[in-house]
Coordinates of C-alpha atoms and ligand atoms in Angstrom, one line a residue:
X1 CA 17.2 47.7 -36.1
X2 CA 16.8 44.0 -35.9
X3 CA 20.2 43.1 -35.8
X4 CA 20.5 45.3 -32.9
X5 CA 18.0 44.0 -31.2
X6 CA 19.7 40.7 -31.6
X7 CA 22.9 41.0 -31.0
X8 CA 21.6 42.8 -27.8
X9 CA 19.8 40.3 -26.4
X10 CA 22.4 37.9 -27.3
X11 CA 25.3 39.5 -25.3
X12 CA 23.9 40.9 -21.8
X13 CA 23.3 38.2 -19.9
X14 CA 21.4 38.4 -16.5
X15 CA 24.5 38.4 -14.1
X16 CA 23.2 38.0 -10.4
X17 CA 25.6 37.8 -7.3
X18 CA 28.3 38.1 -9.7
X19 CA 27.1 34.8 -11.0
X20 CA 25.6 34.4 -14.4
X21 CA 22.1 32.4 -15.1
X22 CA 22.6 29.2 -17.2
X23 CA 19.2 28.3 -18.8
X24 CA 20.1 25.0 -19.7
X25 CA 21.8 24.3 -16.6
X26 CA 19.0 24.9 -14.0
X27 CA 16.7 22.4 -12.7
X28 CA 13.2 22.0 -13.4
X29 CA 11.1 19.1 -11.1
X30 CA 7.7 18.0 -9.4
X31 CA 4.9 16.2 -9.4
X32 CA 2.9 17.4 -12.7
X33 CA 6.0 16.5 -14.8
X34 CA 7.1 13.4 -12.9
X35 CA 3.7 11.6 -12.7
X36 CA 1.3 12.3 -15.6
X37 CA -0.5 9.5 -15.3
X38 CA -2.0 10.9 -12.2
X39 CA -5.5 12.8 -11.9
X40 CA -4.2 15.1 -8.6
X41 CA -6.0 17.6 -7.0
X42 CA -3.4 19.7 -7.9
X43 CA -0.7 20.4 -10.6
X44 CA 2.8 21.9 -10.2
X45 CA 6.8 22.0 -10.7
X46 CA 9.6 23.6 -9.3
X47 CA 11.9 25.6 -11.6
X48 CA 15.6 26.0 -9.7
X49 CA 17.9 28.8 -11.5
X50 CA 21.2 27.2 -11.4
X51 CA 24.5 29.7 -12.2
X52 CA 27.1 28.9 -14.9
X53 CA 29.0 28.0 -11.9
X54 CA 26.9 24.9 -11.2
X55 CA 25.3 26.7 -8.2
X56 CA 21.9 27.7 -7.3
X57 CA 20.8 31.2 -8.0
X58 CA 19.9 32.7 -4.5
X59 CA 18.9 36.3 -5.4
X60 CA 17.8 36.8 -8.8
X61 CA 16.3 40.3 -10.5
X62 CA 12.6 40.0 -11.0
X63 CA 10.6 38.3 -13.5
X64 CA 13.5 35.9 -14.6
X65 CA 11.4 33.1 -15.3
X66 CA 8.8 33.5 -18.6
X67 CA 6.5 30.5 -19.3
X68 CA 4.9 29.7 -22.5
X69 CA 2.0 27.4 -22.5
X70 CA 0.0 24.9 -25.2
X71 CA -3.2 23.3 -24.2
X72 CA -4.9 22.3 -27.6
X73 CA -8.7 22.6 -27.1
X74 CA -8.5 22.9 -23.5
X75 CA -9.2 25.6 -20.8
X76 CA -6.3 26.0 -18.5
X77 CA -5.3 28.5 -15.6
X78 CA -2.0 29.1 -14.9
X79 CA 0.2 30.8 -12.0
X80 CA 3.8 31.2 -11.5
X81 CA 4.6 32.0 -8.1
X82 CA 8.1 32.9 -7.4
X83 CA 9.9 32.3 -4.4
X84 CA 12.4 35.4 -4.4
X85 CA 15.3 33.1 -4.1
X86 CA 15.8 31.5 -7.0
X87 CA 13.3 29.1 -7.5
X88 CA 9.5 29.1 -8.6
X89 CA 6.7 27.1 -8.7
X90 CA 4.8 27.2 -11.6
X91 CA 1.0 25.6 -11.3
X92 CA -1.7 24.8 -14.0
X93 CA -5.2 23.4 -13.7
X94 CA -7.3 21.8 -16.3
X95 CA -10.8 22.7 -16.7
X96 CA -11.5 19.9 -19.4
X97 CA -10.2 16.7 -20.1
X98 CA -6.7 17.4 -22.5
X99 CA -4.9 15.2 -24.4
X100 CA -1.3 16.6 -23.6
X101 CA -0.2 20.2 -22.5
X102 CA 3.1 21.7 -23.5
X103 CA 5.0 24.6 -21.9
X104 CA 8.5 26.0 -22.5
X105 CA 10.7 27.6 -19.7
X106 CA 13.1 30.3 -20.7
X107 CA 15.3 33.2 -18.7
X108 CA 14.5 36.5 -19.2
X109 CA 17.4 37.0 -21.7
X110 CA 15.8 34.7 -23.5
X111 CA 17.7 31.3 -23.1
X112 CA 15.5 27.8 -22.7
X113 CA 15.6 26.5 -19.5
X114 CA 16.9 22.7 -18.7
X115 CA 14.8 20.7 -21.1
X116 CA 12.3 22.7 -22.3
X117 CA 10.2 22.4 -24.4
X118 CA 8.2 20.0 -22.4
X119 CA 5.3 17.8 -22.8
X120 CA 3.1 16.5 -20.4
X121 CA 0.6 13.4 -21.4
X122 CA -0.2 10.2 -19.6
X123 CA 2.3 7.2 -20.7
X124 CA -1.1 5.0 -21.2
X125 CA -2.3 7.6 -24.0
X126 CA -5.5 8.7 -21.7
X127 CA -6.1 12.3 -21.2
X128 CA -5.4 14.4 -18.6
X129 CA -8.3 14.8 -16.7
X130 CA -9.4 18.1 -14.8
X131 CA -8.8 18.1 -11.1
X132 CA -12.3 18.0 -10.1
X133 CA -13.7 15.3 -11.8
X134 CA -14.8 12.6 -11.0
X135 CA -14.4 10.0 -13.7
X136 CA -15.6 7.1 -12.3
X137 CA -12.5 5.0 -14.0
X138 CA -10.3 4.4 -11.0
X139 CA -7.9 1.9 -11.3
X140 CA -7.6 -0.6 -7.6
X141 CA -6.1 1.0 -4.9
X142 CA -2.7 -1.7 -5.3
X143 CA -2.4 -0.2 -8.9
X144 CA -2.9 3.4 -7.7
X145 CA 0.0 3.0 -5.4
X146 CA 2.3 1.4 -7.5
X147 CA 0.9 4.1 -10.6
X148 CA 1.8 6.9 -7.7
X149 CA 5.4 5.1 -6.8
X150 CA 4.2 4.8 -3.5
X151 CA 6.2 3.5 -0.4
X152 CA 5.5 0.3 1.2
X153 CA 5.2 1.9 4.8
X154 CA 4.7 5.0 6.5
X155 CA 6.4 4.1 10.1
X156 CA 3.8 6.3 11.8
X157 CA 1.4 4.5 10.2
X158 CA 2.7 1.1 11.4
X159 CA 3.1 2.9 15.2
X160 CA -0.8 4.2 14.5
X161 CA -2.1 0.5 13.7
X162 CA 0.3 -2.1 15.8
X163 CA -2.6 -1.8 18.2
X164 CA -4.8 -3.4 15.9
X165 CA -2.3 -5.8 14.6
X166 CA -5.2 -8.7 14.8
X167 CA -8.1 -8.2 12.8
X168 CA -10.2 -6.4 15.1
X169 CA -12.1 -3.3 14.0
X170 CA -15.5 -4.0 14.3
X171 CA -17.1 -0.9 12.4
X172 CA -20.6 -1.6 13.0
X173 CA -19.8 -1.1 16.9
X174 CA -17.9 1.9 16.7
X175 CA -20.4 3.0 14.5
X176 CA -23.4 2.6 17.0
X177 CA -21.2 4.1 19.9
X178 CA -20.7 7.3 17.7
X179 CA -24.0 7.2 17.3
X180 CA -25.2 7.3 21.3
X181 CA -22.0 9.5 22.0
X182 CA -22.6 12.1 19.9
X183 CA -26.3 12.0 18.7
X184 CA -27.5 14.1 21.6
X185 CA -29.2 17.4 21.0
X186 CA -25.8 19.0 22.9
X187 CA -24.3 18.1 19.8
X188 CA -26.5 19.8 17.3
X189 CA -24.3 20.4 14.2
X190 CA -22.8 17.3 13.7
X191 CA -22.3 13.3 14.5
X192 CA -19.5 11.5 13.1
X193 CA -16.7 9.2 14.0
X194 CA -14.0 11.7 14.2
X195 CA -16.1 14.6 16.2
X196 CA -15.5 18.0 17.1
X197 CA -17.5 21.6 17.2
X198 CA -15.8 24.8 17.3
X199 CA -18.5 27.2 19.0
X200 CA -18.0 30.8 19.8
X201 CA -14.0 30.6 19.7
X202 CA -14.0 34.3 18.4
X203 CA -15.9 35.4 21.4
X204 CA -13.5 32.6 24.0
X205 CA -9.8 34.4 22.4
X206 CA -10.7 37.8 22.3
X207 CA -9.0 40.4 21.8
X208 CA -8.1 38.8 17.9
X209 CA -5.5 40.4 15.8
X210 CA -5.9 41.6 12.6
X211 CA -5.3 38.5 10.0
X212 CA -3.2 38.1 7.4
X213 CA -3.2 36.7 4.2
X214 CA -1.3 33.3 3.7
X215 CA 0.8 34.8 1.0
X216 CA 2.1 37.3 3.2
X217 CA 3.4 35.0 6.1
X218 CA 6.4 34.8 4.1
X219 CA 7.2 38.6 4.5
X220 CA 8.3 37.5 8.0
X221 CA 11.6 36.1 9.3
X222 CA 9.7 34.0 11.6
X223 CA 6.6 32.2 11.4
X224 CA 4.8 30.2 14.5
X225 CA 2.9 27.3 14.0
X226 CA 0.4 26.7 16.9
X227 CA -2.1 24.4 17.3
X228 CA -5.6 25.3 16.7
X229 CA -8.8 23.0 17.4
X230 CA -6.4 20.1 17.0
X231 CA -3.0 19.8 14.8
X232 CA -2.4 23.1 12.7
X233 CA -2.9 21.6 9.2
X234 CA -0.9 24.7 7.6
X235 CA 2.6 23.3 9.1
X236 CA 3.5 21.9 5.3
X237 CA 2.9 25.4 3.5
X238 CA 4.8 27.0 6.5
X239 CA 7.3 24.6 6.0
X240 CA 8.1 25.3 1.9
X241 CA 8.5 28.8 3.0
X242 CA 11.9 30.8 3.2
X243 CA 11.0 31.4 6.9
X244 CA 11.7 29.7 10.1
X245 CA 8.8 27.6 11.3
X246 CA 9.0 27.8 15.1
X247 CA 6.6 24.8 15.9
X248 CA 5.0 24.4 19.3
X249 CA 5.2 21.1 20.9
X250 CA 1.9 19.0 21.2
X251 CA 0.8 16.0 21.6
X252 CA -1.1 16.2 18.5
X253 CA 0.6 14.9 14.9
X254 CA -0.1 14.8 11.4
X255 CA 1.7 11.3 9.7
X256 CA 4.8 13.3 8.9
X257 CA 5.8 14.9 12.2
X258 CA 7.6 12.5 13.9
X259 CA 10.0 12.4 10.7
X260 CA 10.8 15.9 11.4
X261 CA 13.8 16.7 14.1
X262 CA 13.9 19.9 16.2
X263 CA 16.4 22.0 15.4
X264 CA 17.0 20.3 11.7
X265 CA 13.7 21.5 10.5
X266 CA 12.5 23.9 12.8
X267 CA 13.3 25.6 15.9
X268 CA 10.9 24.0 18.6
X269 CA 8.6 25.7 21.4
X270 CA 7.2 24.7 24.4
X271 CA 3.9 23.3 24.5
X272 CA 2.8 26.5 26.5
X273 CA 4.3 29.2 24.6
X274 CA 6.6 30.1 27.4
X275 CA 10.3 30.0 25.5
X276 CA 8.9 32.4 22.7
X277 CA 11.4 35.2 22.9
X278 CA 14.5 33.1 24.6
X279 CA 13.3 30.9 20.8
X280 CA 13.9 34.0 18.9
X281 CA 16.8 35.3 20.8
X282 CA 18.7 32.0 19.5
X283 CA 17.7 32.8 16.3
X284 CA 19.0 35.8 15.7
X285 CA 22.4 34.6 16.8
X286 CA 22.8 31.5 15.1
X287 CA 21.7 33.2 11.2
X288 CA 23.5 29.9 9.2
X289 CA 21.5 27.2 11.2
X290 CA 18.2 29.1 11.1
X291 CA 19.2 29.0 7.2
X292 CA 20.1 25.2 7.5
X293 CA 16.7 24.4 8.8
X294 CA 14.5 27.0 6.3
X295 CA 16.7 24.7 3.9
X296 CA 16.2 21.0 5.4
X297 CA 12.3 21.9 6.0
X298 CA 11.7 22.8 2.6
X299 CA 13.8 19.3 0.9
X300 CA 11.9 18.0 3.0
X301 CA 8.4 19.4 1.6
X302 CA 9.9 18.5 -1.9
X303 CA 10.5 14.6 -0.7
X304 CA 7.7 14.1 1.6
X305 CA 4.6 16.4 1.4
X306 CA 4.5 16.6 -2.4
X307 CA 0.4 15.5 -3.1
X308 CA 1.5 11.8 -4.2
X309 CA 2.9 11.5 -0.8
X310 CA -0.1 12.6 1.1
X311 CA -2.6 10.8 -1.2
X312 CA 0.1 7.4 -0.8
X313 CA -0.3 8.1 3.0
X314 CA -4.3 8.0 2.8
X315 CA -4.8 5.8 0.3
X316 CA -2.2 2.8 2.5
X317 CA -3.8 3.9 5.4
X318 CA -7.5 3.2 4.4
X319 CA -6.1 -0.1 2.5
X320 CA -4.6 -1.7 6.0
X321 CA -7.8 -0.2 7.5
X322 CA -10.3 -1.7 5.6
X323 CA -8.2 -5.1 6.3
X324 CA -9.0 -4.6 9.7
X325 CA -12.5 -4.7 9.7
X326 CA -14.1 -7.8 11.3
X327 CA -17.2 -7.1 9.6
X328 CA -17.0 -4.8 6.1
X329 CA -20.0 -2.5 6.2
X330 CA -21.5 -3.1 2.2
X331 CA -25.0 -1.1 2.6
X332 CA -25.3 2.0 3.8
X333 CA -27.8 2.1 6.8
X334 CA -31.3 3.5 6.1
X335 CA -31.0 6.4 7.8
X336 CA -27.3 7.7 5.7
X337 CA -28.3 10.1 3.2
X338 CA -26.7 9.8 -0.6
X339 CA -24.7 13.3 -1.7
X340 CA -24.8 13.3 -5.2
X341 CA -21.5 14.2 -7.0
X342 CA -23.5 16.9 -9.1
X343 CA -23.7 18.8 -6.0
X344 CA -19.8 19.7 -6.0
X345 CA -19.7 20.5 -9.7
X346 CA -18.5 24.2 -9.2
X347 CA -16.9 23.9 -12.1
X348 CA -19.1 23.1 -15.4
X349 CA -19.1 20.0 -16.9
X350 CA -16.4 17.5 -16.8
X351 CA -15.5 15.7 -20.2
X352 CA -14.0 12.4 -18.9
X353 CA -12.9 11.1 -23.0
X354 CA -11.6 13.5 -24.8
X355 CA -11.2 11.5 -28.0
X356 CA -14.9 10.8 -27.5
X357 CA -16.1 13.9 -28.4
X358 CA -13.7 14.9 -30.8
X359 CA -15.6 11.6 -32.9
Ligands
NAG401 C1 20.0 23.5 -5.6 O1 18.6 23.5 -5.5 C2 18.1 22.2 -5.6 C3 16.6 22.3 -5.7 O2 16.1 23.0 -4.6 C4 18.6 21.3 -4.5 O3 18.1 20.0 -4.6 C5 20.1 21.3 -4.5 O4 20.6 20.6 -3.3 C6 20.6 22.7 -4.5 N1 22.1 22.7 -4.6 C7 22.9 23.3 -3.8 C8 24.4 23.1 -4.2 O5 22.5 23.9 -2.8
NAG402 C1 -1.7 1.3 22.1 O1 -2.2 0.8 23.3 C2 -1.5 1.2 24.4 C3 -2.0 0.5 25.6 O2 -3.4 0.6 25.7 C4 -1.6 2.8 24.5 O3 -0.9 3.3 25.7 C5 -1.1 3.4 23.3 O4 -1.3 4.8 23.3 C6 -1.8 2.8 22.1 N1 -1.1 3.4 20.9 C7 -1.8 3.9 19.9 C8 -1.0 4.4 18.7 O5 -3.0 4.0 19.9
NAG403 C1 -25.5 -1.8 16.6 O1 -26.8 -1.3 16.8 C2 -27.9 -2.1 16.2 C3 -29.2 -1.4 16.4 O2 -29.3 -0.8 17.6 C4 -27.9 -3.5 16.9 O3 -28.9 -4.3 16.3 C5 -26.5 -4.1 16.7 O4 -26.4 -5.4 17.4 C6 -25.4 -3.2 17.2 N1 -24.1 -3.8 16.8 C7 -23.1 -3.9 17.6 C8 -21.9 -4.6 17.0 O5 -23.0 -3.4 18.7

């Protein structure tokens, strides 16, 4: 009976498109694997299921990814989303500090994917930490950019600052002027430098549609990305999708925008709404370049909006800020209030040395 088993599982192979998958041949990438020595908000990798014929797996059967984890002494969540076309993203979170954790990929037949098994600890021996602590060890912000492999520039970033290419921030005005512009009892629920209220929208846009859950935008061909109380902050997930993002022009932007190009990475709309239908007309005419762009939009999600990218952004941004300043604020004013850090602990206890306790 065990032979047969065997021999079974050793012969059928998982043929898809007429195209066969070949474990060791498929492609397994992404931040978790890449940079270990960072403490991200979030972990993941891509899995790609790449054919005996050297070519990506576009329709595989379901569940043809199975993932086997290792966390020694620590509490971990996993989730393996997959994409329907071939690829998968496979996500962990730490709830304690952990020394190393180990997975291994294989297909459902059984045969290890790429390198597997695989190992993920920090190169400087220190454990991985879980996402929401706050460890207090943080290394400067030059040696977090060159731990993250950050660029040098962002261009939007040098077209955001070349106004302020002197020294000339002087925080302690803007400060006060936030403080007279938006101190008023009309703006009850908040004061701050970067200031808005959203009051009564529901009542402003009626009638509302029934919503749907972000998971499910992907059961449509189409997906719009309009603004909402300023730049729609959801154009990155929309843009890792296998749908077209049809993004409305604005004058708002996020620090990625302007390296995006209409019709390369999505299909544009007027700022008004007005070219909707003539928008999806095109599209269902011209199926191959609505599948160039789903394809270009989500490369480039893998090269530009991974979390080091968006953390390299802020982190350069508020560097050649805070070089700005004419006069660096170093006490807070009487009237700030301290928010602990114990406040945000949703999440237990965080063990910052593992090794530590284990003494
Ligand atoms: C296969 O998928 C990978 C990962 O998405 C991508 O980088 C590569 O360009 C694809 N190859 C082909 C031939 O489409
Ligand atoms: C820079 O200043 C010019 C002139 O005041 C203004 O038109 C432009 O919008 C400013 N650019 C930025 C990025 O703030
Ligand atoms: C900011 O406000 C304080 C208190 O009103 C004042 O003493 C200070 O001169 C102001 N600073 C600037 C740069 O306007």
């Amino acid at each position: 009976m065990i032979a047969w088993v065997c021999f079974v599982l050793a012969t059928v192979a998982i043929v898809v498109d007429g195209n066969v998958i070949d474990g060791r041949k498929s492609l397994v990438w992404g931040p978790a694997i890449e940079l270990p020595e960072l403490d991200l908000p979030v972990r993941y990798f891509f899995v790609q299921l790449v054919g005996s014929d050297g070519l990506n797996i576009t329709r595989p059967p379901q569940n043809s990814l199975v993932v086997g984890w290792t966390a020694p002494n620590c509490r971990l969540k996993r989730q393996t989303i997959d994409r329907h076309d071939g690829s998968f993203v496979v996500r962990f979170r730490l709830y304690d500090a952990c020394d190393q954790v180990e997975f291994s990929l294989s297909t459902a037949d059984g045969q290890p994917i790429a390198q597997t098994p695989y190992t993920i600890r920090k190169p400087s021996g220190r454990p991985l930490l879980a996402e929401h602590c706050d460890c207090g060890q943080l290394p400067t912000t030059d040696e977090w950019l060159t731990m993250a492999k950050c660029p040098a520039h962002f261009a939007q970033l040098d077209r955001d600052l070349a106004n302020w290419s002197d020294r000339s921030v002087d925080f302690e005005k803007a400060l006060n002027y936030s403080h007279q512009r938006w101190t008023g009892p009309e703006h009850r629920y908040s004061s701050a430098v970067c200031h808005y209220q959203i009051i009564n929208n529901e009542h402003k846009y009626e009638p509302t549609v029934e919503q749907r859950a972000f998971a499910d935008f992907f059961n449509y061909r189409y997906v719009i990305n309009v603004d909402g109380t300023v730049a729609a902050y959801r154009l990155p997930f929309l843009l890792s999708g296998d749908s077209l993002v049809l993004k409305q022009d604005s004058s708002f932007y996020e620090h990625f925008y302007h390296e995006m190009e209409p019709f390369v990475h999505y299909l544009p709309l007027k700022g008004d709404l007005s070219d909707v239908i003539e928008q999806i007309s095109w599209a269902r005419e011209h199926p191959e370049q609505v599948a160039r762009m789903i394809a270009n939009a989500r490369q480039f999600v893998h090269d530009h909006l991974q979390p080091q990218h968006i953390f390299c952004y802020h982190a350069l941004l508020l560097q050649r800020y805070a070089r700005l300043l004419i006069n660096t604020p170093t006490e807070p004013n009487s009237d700030m209030e301290q928010v602990s850090k114990a406040a945000h602990d949703y999440y237990g206890q965080c063990t910052c040395d593992k090794r530590k306790d284990e003494l």
